[in-house]
Amino acid sequence: MDFKRILADSIGGEAPARPLFMPDLGLWFAWHSRRGTLPEGCGETPAEAAASLNCPAWTVRSPWRLEYEGVEVTREKSATERVVRYRTRGGVLTEKWALGPDGDWWQKEYPVKDEEDLDAAEEIVAGMRYRLELSGTPEAAVDPGGIEAIGLPRTPYSDLLHTLLGWSDGLMLMMTEEERLTALLGVMEEKRNGLVRELASRFPSSLFWAPDNLDGQFVTPAAFAGHLRASYLDTGGLLRRSGGRLWVHIGGMCRHLLGPMADSGIDGVAGVAGPPQSDASLAEARQASGPGMTLWGGIPQDYVMPMVDRSLLRESIAAAREFAQTDGRTIVGVADHVPVDAEWDRLREIADALNS
């Protein structure tokens, strides 16, 4: 099966020969590979695991690094915690991370605690430098049967709240220090756009991935209009000049964001799901977004884990399959990635149902 043709058909709006199943196996495979618990028959690489499901391997490559000119950055790491310190003229800001049960690192302390830290935060942002890392021959590392996206930094509003401020106290600070933080976002936007231009030139006609992890519980329509819409329009415009496409990752409630995202020129959105993970089935997401945007998801993460009744998974598969058979811009997936507790035979059940 020519998966790339099916994906191209999906983006182009033509109904593919059959629904395309494309799970993001990256976290699941890495976790089990490190522990020697990969199930029998799934292969020894992510590409082999995807092939055993008769689906394309999804990978994201980020050929760049972020440095901080004029800011001393030190990192400490133990088995369960990471600590990063930024030493600036305005003071030392500290962030802390804890190792979660699924092997992901979760940020538990953010550098900016209050308005007194903003002088140092401005130094950090002023010192941000994106450097390309183009080593080896890119084509040699790409699975010929897979789908590769070029990773971008988070969109500045998402990046500011995910990395510097946090989504609880940070949102309060955005209200009390709006003018100052909006200026900070402008600096971040300029630096990111420089990288986007370089990547668009180096990788024409590519799929680009923004790992923004948007959650409608925190991103209001007003916040989207004020801080995200123009950014997405700029990024999409820069990419499309060289034939690129922009997909954005969501990680929570999404229904009220889908219309504004489509109006912002975003080509695809990943992480679509109904309850209990999010609030929009594929059909509801299409109604909210309109006809132009590619939707990826449909199967809530909970349903591939052993504690959930398998009948719920089967209902979800049937609904996703029925919708994707008639919607030319839908890719079925486990939203928003396959969790480490997912059962292999449940993934096989999804693949078998969609391949039949």
Coordinates of C-alpha atoms in Angstrom, one line a residue:
M1 CA 0.0 0.0 0.0
D2 CA 1.4 3.4 -1.0
F3 CA 0.9 5.3 2.3
K4 CA 2.4 8.5 1.0
R5 CA -0.1 8.6 -1.8
I6 CA -2.9 8.0 0.7
L7 CA -1.6 10.8 2.9
A8 CA -1.3 13.1 -0.1
D9 CA -4.9 12.2 -1.1
S10 CA -6.0 13.0 2.5
I11 CA -4.3 16.4 2.4
G12 CA -5.7 17.0 -1.1
G13 CA -9.2 16.2 -0.1
E14 CA -9.7 13.0 -2.2
A15 CA -11.1 10.0 -0.4
P16 CA -8.3 7.4 -0.1
A17 CA -8.8 3.7 -1.1
R18 CA -9.3 2.9 2.6
P19 CA -9.0 4.8 5.9
L20 CA -5.4 5.4 6.8
F21 CA -4.3 4.4 10.3
M22 CA -1.2 6.2 11.5
P23 CA -0.4 5.8 15.2
D24 CA 2.5 7.8 16.8
L25 CA 4.4 4.9 18.3
G26 CA 7.5 6.9 19.3
L27 CA 7.0 7.1 23.1
W28 CA 5.5 3.6 23.4
F29 CA 8.3 2.0 21.4
A30 CA 11.2 3.8 23.2
W31 CA 9.7 3.0 26.6
H32 CA 9.4 -0.7 26.0
S33 CA 12.6 -1.0 24.0
R34 CA 14.6 0.4 27.0
R35 CA 12.9 -2.1 29.3
G36 CA 13.1 -5.1 27.0
T37 CA 9.3 -5.5 27.1
L38 CA 8.5 -5.1 23.4
P39 CA 5.7 -7.6 22.5
E40 CA 6.5 -10.5 20.3
G41 CA 5.9 -9.8 16.6
C42 CA 6.3 -6.0 16.7
G43 CA 9.8 -5.9 15.3
E44 CA 13.0 -4.3 16.6
T45 CA 12.6 -0.7 15.3
P46 CA 9.7 1.7 15.2
A47 CA 9.5 1.3 11.4
E48 CA 9.2 -2.5 11.8
A49 CA 6.5 -2.0 14.5
A50 CA 4.5 0.2 12.1
A51 CA 5.0 -2.2 9.2
S52 CA 3.6 -5.1 11.3
L53 CA 0.5 -3.0 11.7
N54 CA 0.5 -2.3 7.9
C55 CA 0.7 1.5 8.6
P56 CA 3.3 4.2 8.0
A57 CA 5.9 5.0 10.7
W58 CA 5.4 8.6 11.9
T59 CA 8.6 10.4 12.8
V60 CA 9.5 14.0 13.6
R61 CA 13.0 15.3 12.9
S62 CA 14.1 18.7 14.4
P63 CA 17.4 19.6 12.6
W64 CA 18.1 22.6 14.9
R65 CA 19.2 23.4 18.4
L66 CA 18.4 26.3 20.7
E67 CA 21.3 28.2 22.4
Y68 CA 21.3 31.2 24.8
E69 CA 23.9 33.8 23.9
G70 CA 25.1 35.8 26.9
V71 CA 23.3 33.6 29.4
E72 CA 25.0 30.8 31.3
V73 CA 22.9 27.7 31.3
T74 CA 23.7 24.8 33.6
R75 CA 22.0 21.5 33.8
E76 CA 21.9 18.8 36.5
K77 CA 20.2 15.4 36.1
S78 CA 19.5 12.5 38.5
A79 CA 17.5 9.4 37.9
T80 CA 14.3 11.2 38.8
E81 CA 14.9 14.9 38.4
R82 CA 16.4 17.5 36.1
V83 CA 17.3 21.0 37.1
V84 CA 18.2 23.8 34.7
R85 CA 19.5 27.2 35.8
Y86 CA 19.8 30.4 33.7
R87 CA 22.3 32.9 35.1
T88 CA 21.6 36.4 33.9
R89 CA 22.6 39.9 35.0
G90 CA 19.1 40.2 36.4
G91 CA 19.4 37.0 38.5
V92 CA 19.3 33.2 38.4
L93 CA 16.1 31.5 37.2
T94 CA 15.5 27.8 37.9
E95 CA 13.3 25.2 36.3
K96 CA 12.8 21.7 37.6
W97 CA 11.5 18.5 35.9
A98 CA 10.4 15.2 37.4
L99 CA 10.4 11.8 35.6
G100 CA 6.9 10.6 35.0
P101 CA 5.7 7.0 35.1
D102 CA 5.5 6.9 31.3
G103 CA 9.2 7.9 30.8
D104 CA 8.3 11.5 30.0
W105 CA 9.8 14.5 31.9
W106 CA 7.2 16.7 33.5
Q107 CA 8.0 20.3 34.3
K108 CA 7.1 21.0 38.0
E109 CA 8.8 24.4 38.4
Y110 CA 9.0 27.2 35.9
P111 CA 11.8 29.8 35.6
V112 CA 9.5 32.9 36.0
K113 CA 7.7 32.9 39.4
D114 CA 6.5 36.5 39.5
E115 CA 7.0 39.9 37.9
E116 CA 10.4 40.3 39.7
D117 CA 11.8 37.6 37.3
L118 CA 10.8 39.4 34.1
D119 CA 14.1 41.3 33.8
A120 CA 16.0 38.0 33.7
A121 CA 13.4 36.5 31.4
E122 CA 13.9 39.3 28.9
E123 CA 17.6 38.5 28.9
I124 CA 16.9 34.9 28.3
V125 CA 14.6 35.6 25.3
A126 CA 17.1 38.2 23.9
G127 CA 19.8 35.6 24.0
M128 CA 17.8 32.9 22.2
R129 CA 19.6 31.7 19.0
Y130 CA 18.3 28.9 16.8
R131 CA 21.1 27.0 15.0
L132 CA 20.6 24.6 12.2
E133 CA 22.0 21.1 12.6
L134 CA 22.2 19.5 9.1
S135 CA 24.4 16.5 9.6
G136 CA 24.6 13.5 7.2
T137 CA 22.3 12.8 4.3
P138 CA 18.7 13.4 5.5
E139 CA 17.2 11.1 2.9
A140 CA 19.3 8.1 4.1
A141 CA 17.7 8.2 7.5
V142 CA 14.1 8.3 6.3
D143 CA 12.0 5.2 6.3
P144 CA 10.8 5.0 2.6
G145 CA 7.4 3.7 3.8
G146 CA 7.0 6.2 6.6
I147 CA 5.9 9.8 7.0
E148 CA 8.5 12.3 8.3
A149 CA 7.7 15.8 9.6
I150 CA 10.2 18.6 10.2
G151 CA 9.8 19.8 13.8
L152 CA 9.4 23.4 14.6
P153 CA 9.8 25.2 18.0
R154 CA 6.5 25.7 19.7
T155 CA 4.6 28.8 18.6
P156 CA 5.8 31.6 20.9
Y157 CA 2.6 32.0 23.0
S158 CA 2.6 28.2 23.7
D159 CA 6.4 28.2 24.2
L160 CA 6.2 31.1 26.7
L161 CA 3.6 29.4 28.9
H162 CA 5.0 25.9 28.5
T163 CA 8.6 26.7 29.2
L164 CA 9.0 30.0 31.1
L165 CA 5.7 30.9 32.9
G166 CA 3.6 27.8 33.4
W167 CA -0.1 27.6 32.6
S168 CA -1.5 28.4 36.1
D169 CA 0.5 31.3 37.6
G170 CA 1.7 32.2 34.1
L171 CA -1.8 33.0 32.8
M172 CA -2.3 35.4 35.8
L173 CA 1.0 37.1 35.0
M174 CA -0.1 37.4 31.4
M175 CA -3.0 39.5 32.6
T176 CA -1.1 41.7 35.0
E177 CA 2.0 42.2 32.8
E178 CA 0.3 41.9 29.4
E179 CA 2.2 44.8 27.7
R180 CA 5.6 43.6 28.8
L181 CA 4.9 39.9 28.0
T182 CA 3.4 40.8 24.6
A183 CA 6.6 42.6 23.7
L184 CA 8.5 39.5 24.8
L185 CA 6.3 37.4 22.5
G186 CA 7.3 39.7 19.6
V187 CA 11.0 39.0 20.2
M188 CA 10.3 35.3 20.3
E189 CA 8.3 35.5 17.1
E190 CA 11.0 37.3 15.2
K191 CA 13.6 34.7 16.2
R192 CA 11.4 31.7 15.4
N193 CA 10.4 33.1 12.1
G194 CA 14.1 33.3 11.2
L195 CA 14.4 29.6 11.8
V196 CA 11.1 28.9 9.9
R197 CA 12.5 30.7 6.8
E198 CA 15.7 28.6 6.9
L199 CA 13.8 25.3 7.4
A200 CA 11.3 26.1 4.6
S201 CA 14.3 26.9 2.3
R202 CA 16.2 23.7 3.2
F203 CA 13.1 21.4 3.2
P204 CA 10.8 22.5 0.4
S205 CA 7.4 20.8 0.0
S206 CA 7.7 19.2 3.4
L207 CA 5.3 18.6 6.3
F208 CA 6.1 20.8 9.3
W209 CA 5.1 20.0 12.9
A210 CA 4.4 22.5 15.6
P211 CA 4.3 20.6 19.0
D212 CA 2.1 23.3 20.7
N213 CA 0.1 20.9 22.8
L214 CA -2.9 23.4 22.8
D215 CA -5.5 22.8 25.4
G216 CA -8.8 24.6 25.2
Q217 CA -9.2 24.6 29.0
F218 CA -6.4 27.2 29.0
V219 CA -6.5 28.8 25.6
T220 CA -9.6 30.9 25.3
P221 CA -11.0 32.3 22.0
A222 CA -9.7 35.7 23.0
A223 CA -6.2 34.4 23.8
F224 CA -6.1 32.5 20.5
A225 CA -7.1 35.7 18.6
G226 CA -4.7 37.9 20.5
H227 CA -1.6 35.7 20.7
L228 CA -1.8 32.7 18.3
R229 CA -3.8 33.6 15.1
A230 CA -1.3 36.0 13.6
S231 CA 1.6 33.7 14.5
Y232 CA 0.0 30.7 12.7
L233 CA -0.8 32.9 9.7
D234 CA 2.9 34.0 9.5
T235 CA 4.3 30.5 9.9
G236 CA 1.9 29.0 7.4
G237 CA 2.6 31.7 4.9
L238 CA 6.4 31.3 5.2
L239 CA 6.1 27.5 4.7
R240 CA 3.7 27.6 1.8
R241 CA 6.0 29.8 -0.2
S242 CA 8.1 26.7 -0.7
G243 CA 5.3 24.2 -0.8
G244 CA 5.3 23.3 2.9
R245 CA 2.3 22.4 5.1
L246 CA 1.8 23.1 8.8
W247 CA 0.3 20.6 11.3
V248 CA -0.3 21.6 14.9
H249 CA -0.5 19.3 17.9
I250 CA -3.4 19.7 20.4
G251 CA -3.4 17.9 23.8
G252 CA -6.7 18.6 25.5
M253 CA -10.1 20.2 24.9
C254 CA -10.2 21.3 21.3
R255 CA -13.7 21.9 19.8
H256 CA -13.8 25.7 20.3
L257 CA -10.2 26.0 18.9
L258 CA -10.8 24.1 15.6
G259 CA -12.6 26.8 13.7
P260 CA -10.1 29.6 14.6
M261 CA -7.2 27.2 13.8
A262 CA -8.7 26.5 10.3
D263 CA -9.2 30.2 9.8
S264 CA -5.5 30.7 10.7
G265 CA -4.3 28.7 7.7
I266 CA -3.3 25.6 9.6
D267 CA -3.2 22.6 7.3
G268 CA -3.7 19.8 9.8
V269 CA -4.4 19.2 13.5
A270 CA -3.3 16.2 15.5
G271 CA -4.8 14.9 18.7
V272 CA -8.5 15.0 17.8
A273 CA -10.6 12.8 20.1
G274 CA -13.9 12.7 21.9
P275 CA -14.4 12.0 25.6
P276 CA -12.8 11.1 27.9
Q277 CA -9.6 12.6 26.4
S278 CA -11.0 15.6 24.6
D279 CA -14.4 17.0 23.5
A280 CA -14.7 16.4 19.7
S281 CA -15.1 13.2 17.8
L282 CA -13.9 13.2 14.2
A283 CA -17.4 14.1 12.9
E284 CA -17.7 16.9 15.5
A285 CA -14.2 18.2 14.7
R286 CA -15.0 18.3 11.0
Q287 CA -18.2 20.3 11.8
A288 CA -16.2 22.7 13.9
S289 CA -13.2 23.1 11.6
G290 CA -14.9 23.2 8.2
P291 CA -13.8 21.1 5.2
G292 CA -10.2 22.3 4.6
M293 CA -8.1 21.0 7.5
T294 CA -6.7 17.5 7.8
L295 CA -7.8 15.8 11.1
W296 CA -5.6 13.1 12.8
G297 CA -6.9 11.1 15.7
G298 CA -10.3 9.7 16.6
I299 CA -9.3 7.0 19.1
P300 CA -8.9 8.2 22.7
Q301 CA -5.7 7.0 24.4
D302 CA -7.6 5.4 27.3
Y303 CA -9.2 2.9 24.9
V304 CA -5.9 1.2 24.0
M305 CA -5.1 0.6 27.7
P306 CA -6.0 -2.6 29.6
M307 CA -8.2 -1.0 32.3
V308 CA -10.8 0.2 29.7
D309 CA -13.5 -2.1 28.5
R310 CA -12.7 -3.3 25.0
S311 CA -16.2 -2.6 23.8
L312 CA -15.5 1.1 24.0
L313 CA -12.5 0.7 21.8
R314 CA -14.5 -1.2 19.2
E315 CA -17.2 1.5 19.2
S316 CA -14.5 4.1 18.7
I317 CA -12.9 2.2 15.9
A318 CA -16.3 1.7 14.1
A319 CA -17.1 5.4 14.3
A320 CA -13.7 6.5 13.2
R321 CA -13.7 4.0 10.3
E322 CA -17.1 5.0 9.1
F323 CA -16.2 8.7 9.2
A324 CA -12.8 8.3 7.5
Q325 CA -14.3 6.3 4.7
T326 CA -16.2 9.3 3.5
D327 CA -14.0 12.2 4.6
G328 CA -11.0 12.8 2.4
R329 CA -9.0 14.7 5.0
T330 CA -9.0 12.3 7.9
I331 CA -6.2 10.1 9.3
V332 CA -7.2 7.7 12.1
G333 CA -4.8 7.6 15.0
V334 CA -4.5 7.2 18.8
A335 CA -4.9 10.8 20.0
D336 CA -2.4 12.2 20.6
H337 CA 0.2 9.5 20.8
V338 CA 0.2 5.8 21.8
P339 CA 0.7 5.7 25.6
V340 CA 3.2 3.4 27.2
D341 CA 0.5 1.3 28.8
A342 CA -1.2 0.5 25.4
E343 CA -1.8 -3.1 24.7
W344 CA -0.3 -4.3 21.4
D345 CA -3.2 -6.5 20.6
R346 CA -5.5 -3.5 20.8
L347 CA -3.4 -1.6 18.3
R348 CA -3.6 -4.6 16.1
E349 CA -7.3 -4.7 16.4
I350 CA -7.5 -1.1 15.2
A351 CA -5.1 -1.8 12.3
D352 CA -7.0 -5.0 11.3
A353 CA -10.4 -3.2 11.3
L354 CA -9.1 -0.4 9.1
N355 CA -7.2 -2.7 6.8
S356 CA -10.2 -4.9 6.1

